[in-house]
Amino acid sequence: MEHKEYKSINKSVRKKDAMQLLLGKPVYTEDIVPDNALVVKLLRSPHANAIVKTINTKAAKLVPGVVDVYTWEDVPQSRFTNAGQTYPEPSPYDRLIIDRHVRFSGDVVAIVAAENEKAASKAVSLIKVEYDVLEPVLDFRTAKDNKILVHPEDNWVAPCEVGGSNKRNLVASEENTHGDVDSVMADCDIVLDRTYHMKAYNQAMMETFRTYTTLDRYGRLHVISSTQIVFHVRRILSHALGIPKNMIRVEKPRIGGGFGAKQSAISEVYPAFVTIKTGRPAMIIFTREESQIAGSPRHEMEVRVKLGADKTGKIRVLDLYTLSNSGAYGEHGPTTVGLSGHKSIPMYTGSLEAFRFNFDVVYTNTMAAGAYRGYGATQGIFAVETTVNELAEMLNIDPTEIRNMNMLKEGMIMPAYYNELAAACALDKCLEHCKEMFEWDKKYPVRDMGNGKVRTAGMAMAMQGSSISNVDVGSATVKLTEDGTYMLLIGAADMGTGCDTILAQMVAECMDCSVDDVAVFGADTDASPYDSGSYASSTTYLTGKAVEKACAELKTKMCSIAADILGCDSEEMIFEEGLIRRINTEQTVSMREIGVKAQVSNTKSAESSVSHSSPVSPPPFMVGMVEIELDRLTGEVTIIDYMAVVDCGIPINPALARIQAEGGIVQGIGHTLMENVTNDASGRPIESSFMQYKVPTRLDMGNLKVEFEHSYEPTGPFGAKSIGEIVINTPGPALAHAIYRATGVWHRELPITPEQIAMTKSSKE
């Protein structure tokens, strides 16, 4: 379906907060909160698994400026989860604010509240702790049914049945089968059985975790936090602190990046606890080291892929098993793992006769994992796409052609994706477009550049989702003011993604006004309508549809108010071109007149609030191609070109969509070539700063080019699907493919460092 010409949609308009950011105005948490807050700091365990035998805080409490020090003896004993997820909560309740049993190196042992940072830091250093050090489980491959239990406690609770058991170190497990996998596999000409390993990458957002808390004039807990999930933070704090949800208000200012890290409540509970205890404002700001060693990184996963195909390259069967490392706590463990199969296998719906997808998620005594852009799909797509590329190379078939033979096409039912219909799928067009733009036929062959350097190319395709179907809720309130402009209230969190702007564009399109006539407010649990929050690539698709519905409802209300002004029936009124017109007459009523009437002798509100949920989650699609130059002597990989074509339905704001894609690609490049997470013997991450944890810069990304292929998603607002997460998924397999082309070696563990390349015997030397 071709999209119509819009006035505000599919236009690159300036972001709502652009000037505030460019001019350095106070917009972030630390900028806007008062400076009289108590400083909160945390003492963290050096041990991966230990029981606190004794803790002496006397010397710490005597430090001038220290208000109090809290230990496991001071906190509620009701367990909760930090996971920012919608009901029914899939993640287990396995946390305490401070637990006597510390479960990873970095786990919290004590909370210090002081008048200033110097006093707080001094107090932390003076706390004396005696530990009963226990043997940890550090290797996730040995965790399941290990005699050492990460969570031996009896009050561990699983709110949802997801196949978990704390007595087996299992957070979750599941089996999915479609068709007779074993018999199809036995009948295949070629069977590839490969295992892939992806590390626990850190989000490395510029703004670390931080939260300010105070008591408002009604004695309610007021929380200002850098978070993606204001409503879920309210629930988490209610559970952790044992106070009613109506006594908690959570709001977010501008967020300095999240990428999923802030879909968990990493920092909020500590200053909230201090404020409840002292009655005073409190503020915590994680150091970069704390964010690196006690944040919420991507889940480390090992994915085993068995692929069965015939000699022509037809992929007949896929069998995946994913082992996921949730770390010391179960946040997002049951949900991330599902995407490793459900967002990789369906891409080959065009040829698959059968598939199997089983998984286990385990506890270990390492930093707890959480949400990260791509949310498990990134790991699964790396494994499946690399295996498909290996099949293509083995059969001497161009990798673009093998995908054309097997890929999902529009109109197909996807059994591996909950039997959803691919109602809007331009994946084949993305491949064709990218191949031409990239000049694949010219760049794919290996070219000797002299001096031990070669150039070649690799490719991959990807899919994601648009919200969690039948679960997530997006909401919007649209209000008409008395001067004829509009207010949009949302509960979704703009964290640099531009959702404030694109949702305002939707209001402008619906109400036939300028984007400048739409002011946006969010997100605040007291004022915003309920929204699941900014994650799962849901905001454009889900909250956007709520905006569209709220505007339609508001038009009906405005027609009724306009009818009262003209003294006629509302059925005679119609909204068109930013006015209300009486049918078959020249009589019109302006938005300004309706706005004024709404406030004078009126019983009808000029506002509408709508919640929306979807029974489907239409996937966006992407094809990425990379050209590299590889130095066979040093193993250095230099990216020359990275080109991608994305199908996100109709892009609401193409400039913002392109920036999303470029940012995701660069993150994927970082995961593949340089970002590394290694633990010392105690399980503590060695890469605790940006000196050791290397993230890509502008110099590492080569020449990036992103374009779009439009499809029209009938269940989305103005035909839109999501864009936020799909974009991180192709660099891993595309780069692994290019590195194989250059060296003859398949690397199945990320990152692929120069050392690994240089030290692995190349078949092309």
Short mmCIF file of N, CA and C in Angstrom, two decimals, residues 596-716:
data_model
loop_
_atom_site.label_atom_id
_atom_site.label_comp_id
_atom_site.label_asym_id
_atom_site.label_seq_id
_atom_site.Cartn_x
_atom_site.Cartn_y
_atom_site.Cartn_z
N VAL A 596 -11.93 28.62 24.05
CA VAL A 596 -12.54 29.58 25.00
C VAL A 596 -13.87 29.04 25.52
N LYS A 597 -14.70 28.53 24.62
CA LYS A 597 -16.00 28.00 25.02
C LYS A 597 -15.85 26.86 26.03
N ALA A 598 -14.77 26.05 25.88
CA ALA A 598 -14.54 24.93 26.79
C ALA A 598 -14.37 25.40 28.23
N GLN A 599 -14.05 26.69 28.41
CA GLN A 599 -13.82 27.22 29.75
C GLN A 599 -14.94 28.14 30.25
N VAL A 600 -16.00 28.27 29.46
CA VAL A 600 -17.08 29.19 29.83
C VAL A 600 -18.43 28.49 29.73
N SER A 601 -19.09 28.32 30.87
CA SER A 601 -20.42 27.71 30.89
C SER A 601 -20.46 26.46 30.01
N ASN A 602 -19.58 25.54 30.31
CA ASN A 602 -19.41 24.36 29.47
C ASN A 602 -19.37 23.10 30.32
N THR A 603 -19.92 22.03 29.79
CA THR A 603 -19.90 20.75 30.52
C THR A 603 -19.16 19.67 29.74
N LYS A 604 -18.46 20.07 28.66
CA LYS A 604 -17.78 19.10 27.81
C LYS A 604 -16.28 19.43 27.79
N SER A 605 -15.46 18.41 28.05
CA SER A 605 -14.02 18.67 28.10
C SER A 605 -13.43 18.71 26.70
N ALA A 606 -12.48 19.62 26.52
CA ALA A 606 -11.77 19.72 25.24
C ALA A 606 -10.43 18.99 25.36
N GLU A 607 -10.51 17.78 25.83
CA GLU A 607 -9.32 16.95 25.93
C GLU A 607 -9.72 15.50 25.81
N SER A 608 -8.74 14.68 25.43
CA SER A 608 -9.01 13.26 25.26
C SER A 608 -7.79 12.46 25.70
N SER A 609 -8.04 11.38 26.42
CA SER A 609 -6.97 10.49 26.86
C SER A 609 -7.29 9.07 26.39
N VAL A 610 -6.36 8.48 25.68
CA VAL A 610 -6.59 7.17 25.09
C VAL A 610 -5.42 6.25 25.41
N SER A 611 -5.73 5.00 25.75
CA SER A 611 -4.72 3.96 25.90
C SER A 611 -4.87 2.97 24.76
N HIS A 612 -3.73 2.45 24.32
CA HIS A 612 -3.74 1.53 23.18
C HIS A 612 -2.82 0.36 23.44
N SER A 613 -3.26 -0.82 23.08
CA SER A 613 -2.43 -2.02 23.12
C SER A 613 -2.65 -2.76 21.82
N SER A 614 -1.72 -3.61 21.45
CA SER A 614 -1.82 -4.28 20.16
C SER A 614 -1.69 -5.79 20.31
N PRO A 615 -2.51 -6.55 19.58
CA PRO A 615 -2.40 -8.02 19.61
C PRO A 615 -1.25 -8.52 18.75
N VAL A 616 -0.62 -7.62 17.98
CA VAL A 616 0.51 -8.01 17.14
C VAL A 616 1.68 -7.06 17.39
N SER A 617 2.86 -7.48 16.94
CA SER A 617 4.07 -6.65 17.07
C SER A 617 4.80 -6.70 15.74
N PRO A 618 4.38 -5.89 14.77
CA PRO A 618 4.92 -6.00 13.41
C PRO A 618 6.42 -5.72 13.36
N PRO A 619 7.19 -6.63 12.78
CA PRO A 619 8.65 -6.45 12.77
C PRO A 619 9.11 -5.40 11.77
N PRO A 620 10.05 -4.55 12.17
CA PRO A 620 10.83 -3.81 11.17
C PRO A 620 11.93 -4.74 10.65
N PHE A 621 12.47 -4.42 9.49
CA PHE A 621 13.50 -5.25 8.87
C PHE A 621 14.67 -4.38 8.44
N MET A 622 15.82 -5.04 8.27
CA MET A 622 17.03 -4.29 7.90
C MET A 622 18.00 -5.21 7.18
N VAL A 623 18.72 -4.64 6.23
CA VAL A 623 19.85 -5.30 5.60
C VAL A 623 21.05 -4.39 5.76
N GLY A 624 22.18 -4.97 6.20
CA GLY A 624 23.41 -4.19 6.36
C GLY A 624 24.55 -4.85 5.60
N MET A 625 25.38 -4.03 5.01
CA MET A 625 26.56 -4.52 4.29
C MET A 625 27.77 -3.69 4.69
N VAL A 626 28.91 -4.36 4.91
CA VAL A 626 30.11 -3.66 5.36
C VAL A 626 31.29 -4.02 4.48
N GLU A 627 32.08 -3.02 4.14
CA GLU A 627 33.36 -3.24 3.47
C GLU A 627 34.46 -2.94 4.47
N ILE A 628 35.42 -3.88 4.59
CA ILE A 628 36.52 -3.70 5.53
C ILE A 628 37.86 -3.79 4.81
N GLU A 629 38.86 -3.21 5.44
CA GLU A 629 40.24 -3.49 5.08
C GLU A 629 40.87 -4.17 6.27
N LEU A 630 41.45 -5.35 6.06
CA LEU A 630 42.02 -6.13 7.15
C LEU A 630 43.51 -6.30 6.93
N ASP A 631 44.26 -6.00 7.99
CA ASP A 631 45.71 -6.20 7.98
C ASP A 631 46.00 -7.60 8.51
N ARG A 632 46.44 -8.48 7.65
CA ARG A 632 46.63 -9.89 8.06
C ARG A 632 47.78 -10.05 9.04
N LEU A 633 48.68 -9.09 9.08
CA LEU A 633 49.80 -9.17 10.01
C LEU A 633 49.38 -8.79 11.42
N THR A 634 48.67 -7.69 11.56
CA THR A 634 48.31 -7.18 12.90
C THR A 634 46.91 -7.58 13.33
N GLY A 635 46.08 -8.00 12.39
CA GLY A 635 44.69 -8.33 12.71
C GLY A 635 43.78 -7.12 12.79
N GLU A 636 44.30 -5.94 12.48
CA GLU A 636 43.47 -4.73 12.56
C GLU A 636 42.41 -4.71 11.47
N VAL A 637 41.19 -4.37 11.88
CA VAL A 637 40.08 -4.24 10.93
C VAL A 637 39.69 -2.77 10.83
N THR A 638 39.70 -2.24 9.63
CA THR A 638 39.28 -0.86 9.39
C THR A 638 38.01 -0.89 8.55
N ILE A 639 36.98 -0.22 9.04
CA ILE A 639 35.73 -0.17 8.28
C ILE A 639 35.82 0.93 7.23
N ILE A 640 35.58 0.55 5.99
CA ILE A 640 35.60 1.51 4.88
C ILE A 640 34.19 2.07 4.68
N ASP A 641 33.24 1.18 4.44
CA ASP A 641 31.84 1.58 4.22
C ASP A 641 30.92 0.68 5.01
N TYR A 642 29.90 1.27 5.62
CA TYR A 642 28.80 0.48 6.17
C TYR A 642 27.51 1.08 5.63
N MET A 643 26.80 0.29 4.88
CA MET A 643 25.55 0.78 4.29
C MET A 643 24.40 -0.12 4.70
N ALA A 644 23.27 0.51 4.97
CA ALA A 644 22.12 -0.24 5.46
C ALA A 644 20.84 0.34 4.88
N VAL A 645 19.87 -0.53 4.69
CA VAL A 645 18.53 -0.12 4.29
C VAL A 645 17.54 -0.71 5.29
N VAL A 646 16.67 0.14 5.80
CA VAL A 646 15.76 -0.23 6.88
C VAL A 646 14.31 -0.10 6.41
N ASP A 647 13.51 -1.09 6.78
CA ASP A 647 12.06 -1.02 6.60
C ASP A 647 11.43 -0.83 7.97
N CYS A 648 11.07 0.41 8.29
CA CYS A 648 10.36 0.69 9.55
C CYS A 648 8.96 1.18 9.25
N GLY A 649 8.39 0.67 8.15
CA GLY A 649 7.07 1.14 7.73
C GLY A 649 7.24 2.51 7.08
N ILE A 650 6.43 3.47 7.51
CA ILE A 650 6.58 4.85 7.07
C ILE A 650 7.36 5.60 8.15
N PRO A 651 8.57 6.08 7.87
CA PRO A 651 9.30 6.84 8.90
C PRO A 651 8.55 8.13 9.23
N ILE A 652 8.28 8.36 10.51
CA ILE A 652 7.57 9.57 10.90
C ILE A 652 8.46 10.79 10.71
N ASN A 653 9.72 10.66 11.11
CA ASN A 653 10.71 11.73 10.96
C ASN A 653 11.98 11.10 10.40
N PRO A 654 12.17 11.16 9.09
CA PRO A 654 13.30 10.44 8.48
C PRO A 654 14.66 10.81 9.05
N ALA A 655 14.87 12.07 9.40
CA ALA A 655 16.17 12.48 9.95
C ALA A 655 16.44 11.78 11.28
N LEU A 656 15.43 11.74 12.15
CA LEU A 656 15.59 11.08 13.45
C LEU A 656 15.74 9.57 13.27
N ALA A 657 15.00 9.01 12.32
CA ALA A 657 15.11 7.57 12.05
C ALA A 657 16.51 7.23 11.56
N ARG A 658 17.06 8.08 10.70
CA ARG A 658 18.41 7.84 10.17
C ARG A 658 19.45 7.92 11.29
N ILE A 659 19.29 8.88 12.18
CA ILE A 659 20.22 9.02 13.30
C ILE A 659 20.14 7.79 14.22
N GLN A 660 18.92 7.30 14.45
CA GLN A 660 18.76 6.07 15.23
C GLN A 660 19.55 4.93 14.58
N ALA A 661 19.41 4.81 13.27
CA ALA A 661 20.07 3.71 12.56
C ALA A 661 21.59 3.86 12.65
N GLU A 662 22.08 5.06 12.42
CA GLU A 662 23.52 5.28 12.46
C GLU A 662 24.08 4.97 13.85
N GLY A 663 23.38 5.43 14.89
CA GLY A 663 23.84 5.18 16.26
C GLY A 663 23.86 3.70 16.60
N GLY A 664 22.82 2.98 16.18
CA GLY A 664 22.76 1.55 16.44
C GLY A 664 23.84 0.78 15.72
N ILE A 665 24.13 1.18 14.49
CA ILE A 665 25.19 0.52 13.72
C ILE A 665 26.53 0.70 14.42
N VAL A 666 26.81 1.92 14.88
CA VAL A 666 28.09 2.17 15.56
C VAL A 666 28.19 1.35 16.84
N GLN A 667 27.09 1.24 17.59
CA GLN A 667 27.11 0.39 18.79
C GLN A 667 27.41 -1.06 18.41
N GLY A 668 26.80 -1.54 17.34
CA GLY A 668 27.04 -2.90 16.89
C GLY A 668 28.48 -3.12 16.45
N ILE A 669 29.06 -2.11 15.83
CA ILE A 669 30.48 -2.18 15.45
C ILE A 669 31.34 -2.31 16.71
N GLY A 670 31.00 -1.53 17.73
CA GLY A 670 31.74 -1.60 18.99
C GLY A 670 31.69 -2.98 19.62
N HIS A 671 30.48 -3.57 19.64
CA HIS A 671 30.32 -4.91 20.21
C HIS A 671 31.18 -5.94 19.46
N THR A 672 31.29 -5.74 18.16
CA THR A 672 31.92 -6.75 17.33
C THR A 672 33.44 -6.66 17.33
N LEU A 673 33.97 -5.45 17.38
CA LEU A 673 35.40 -5.28 17.17
C LEU A 673 36.20 -4.88 18.41
N MET A 674 35.56 -4.28 19.42
CA MET A 674 36.41 -3.74 20.50
C MET A 674 35.86 -3.84 21.90
N GLU A 675 34.55 -3.71 22.10
CA GLU A 675 34.02 -3.72 23.46
C GLU A 675 34.17 -5.12 24.05
N ASN A 676 34.80 -5.19 25.20
CA ASN A 676 35.08 -6.50 25.77
C ASN A 676 34.74 -6.50 27.25
N VAL A 677 34.19 -7.57 27.73
CA VAL A 677 33.88 -7.73 29.15
C VAL A 677 34.59 -8.99 29.63
N THR A 678 35.58 -8.79 30.48
CA THR A 678 36.27 -9.94 31.07
C THR A 678 36.29 -9.75 32.58
N ASN A 679 36.21 -10.83 33.31
CA ASN A 679 36.18 -10.77 34.76
C ASN A 679 37.49 -11.30 35.35
N ASP A 680 37.88 -10.73 36.50
CA ASP A 680 39.04 -11.27 37.19
C ASP A 680 38.63 -12.53 37.96
N ALA A 681 39.54 -13.07 38.73
CA ALA A 681 39.28 -14.34 39.42
C ALA A 681 38.13 -14.25 40.40
N SER A 682 37.83 -13.03 40.89
CA SER A 682 36.73 -12.87 41.84
C SER A 682 35.41 -12.58 41.15
N GLY A 683 35.41 -12.53 39.81
CA GLY A 683 34.19 -12.26 39.08
C GLY A 683 33.94 -10.80 38.83
N ARG A 684 34.88 -9.92 39.18
CA ARG A 684 34.70 -8.48 39.01
C ARG A 684 35.13 -8.08 37.60
N PRO A 685 34.30 -7.27 36.89
CA PRO A 685 34.68 -6.84 35.54
C PRO A 685 35.98 -6.05 35.56
N ILE A 686 36.91 -6.42 34.69
CA ILE A 686 38.19 -5.73 34.60
C ILE A 686 38.03 -4.38 33.90
N GLU A 687 37.13 -4.32 32.93
CA GLU A 687 36.94 -3.09 32.16
C GLU A 687 36.01 -2.14 32.92
N SER A 688 36.57 -1.47 33.94
CA SER A 688 35.74 -0.66 34.84
C SER A 688 35.75 0.82 34.48
N SER A 689 36.42 1.19 33.39
CA SER A 689 36.40 2.58 32.94
C SER A 689 36.54 2.60 31.43
N PHE A 690 36.43 3.78 30.85
CA PHE A 690 36.58 3.88 29.40
C PHE A 690 38.04 3.81 28.97
N MET A 691 38.95 3.72 29.94
CA MET A 691 40.34 3.45 29.60
C MET A 691 40.49 2.00 29.16
N GLN A 692 39.73 1.09 29.81
CA GLN A 692 39.80 -0.33 29.44
C GLN A 692 38.65 -0.76 28.55
N TYR A 693 37.46 -0.20 28.81
CA TYR A 693 36.28 -0.59 28.01
C TYR A 693 36.21 0.36 26.82
N LYS A 694 36.64 -0.12 25.68
CA LYS A 694 36.78 0.74 24.51
C LYS A 694 35.47 0.79 23.71
N VAL A 695 34.94 1.99 23.55
CA VAL A 695 33.76 2.18 22.71
C VAL A 695 34.18 2.89 21.43
N PRO A 696 33.47 2.65 20.34
CA PRO A 696 33.88 3.25 19.07
C PRO A 696 33.70 4.76 19.05
N THR A 697 34.57 5.43 18.33
CA THR A 697 34.46 6.87 18.12
C THR A 697 34.13 7.12 16.65
N ARG A 698 34.04 8.38 16.29
CA ARG A 698 33.77 8.73 14.89
C ARG A 698 34.84 8.15 13.95
N LEU A 699 36.05 7.94 14.48
CA LEU A 699 37.14 7.44 13.65
C LEU A 699 37.02 5.94 13.37
N ASP A 700 36.14 5.25 14.10
CA ASP A 700 36.06 3.79 13.98
C ASP A 700 34.90 3.31 13.10
N MET A 701 34.08 4.22 12.61
CA MET A 701 32.83 3.80 11.97
C MET A 701 32.85 3.85 10.45
N GLY A 702 33.94 4.38 9.87
CA GLY A 702 34.00 4.45 8.43
C GLY A 702 32.94 5.37 7.86
N ASN A 703 32.60 5.12 6.61
CA ASN A 703 31.57 5.92 5.94
C ASN A 703 30.22 5.22 6.12
N LEU A 704 29.31 5.87 6.83
CA LEU A 704 27.99 5.29 7.10
C LEU A 704 26.96 5.87 6.15
N LYS A 705 26.10 5.01 5.64
CA LYS A 705 25.00 5.49 4.81
C LYS A 705 23.77 4.65 5.09
N VAL A 706 22.67 5.31 5.42
CA VAL A 706 21.42 4.62 5.75
C VAL A 706 20.30 5.16 4.87
N GLU A 707 19.56 4.26 4.26
CA GLU A 707 18.38 4.65 3.49
C GLU A 707 17.21 3.76 3.91
N PHE A 708 16.02 4.07 3.39
CA PHE A 708 14.80 3.39 3.82
C PHE A 708 14.04 2.82 2.64
N GLU A 709 13.40 1.67 2.90
CA GLU A 709 12.38 1.12 2.00
C GLU A 709 11.06 1.17 2.74
N HIS A 710 10.07 1.78 2.15
CA HIS A 710 8.79 1.94 2.83
C HIS A 710 7.90 0.71 2.66
N SER A 711 7.32 0.29 3.78
CA SER A 711 6.16 -0.59 3.74
C SER A 711 5.07 0.16 4.49
N TYR A 712 3.87 -0.34 4.48
CA TYR A 712 2.78 0.35 5.19
C TYR A 712 2.16 -0.63 6.16
N GLU A 713 2.39 -0.39 7.47
CA GLU A 713 1.87 -1.29 8.50
C GLU A 713 0.45 -0.84 8.88
N PRO A 714 -0.57 -1.66 8.57
CA PRO A 714 -1.96 -1.22 8.80
C PRO A 714 -2.32 -1.01 10.26
N THR A 715 -1.62 -1.66 11.19
CA THR A 715 -1.96 -1.49 12.61
C THR A 715 -1.16 -0.37 13.28
N GLY A 716 -0.25 0.25 12.54
CA GLY A 716 0.58 1.30 13.12
C GLY A 716 0.06 2.68 12.79
#
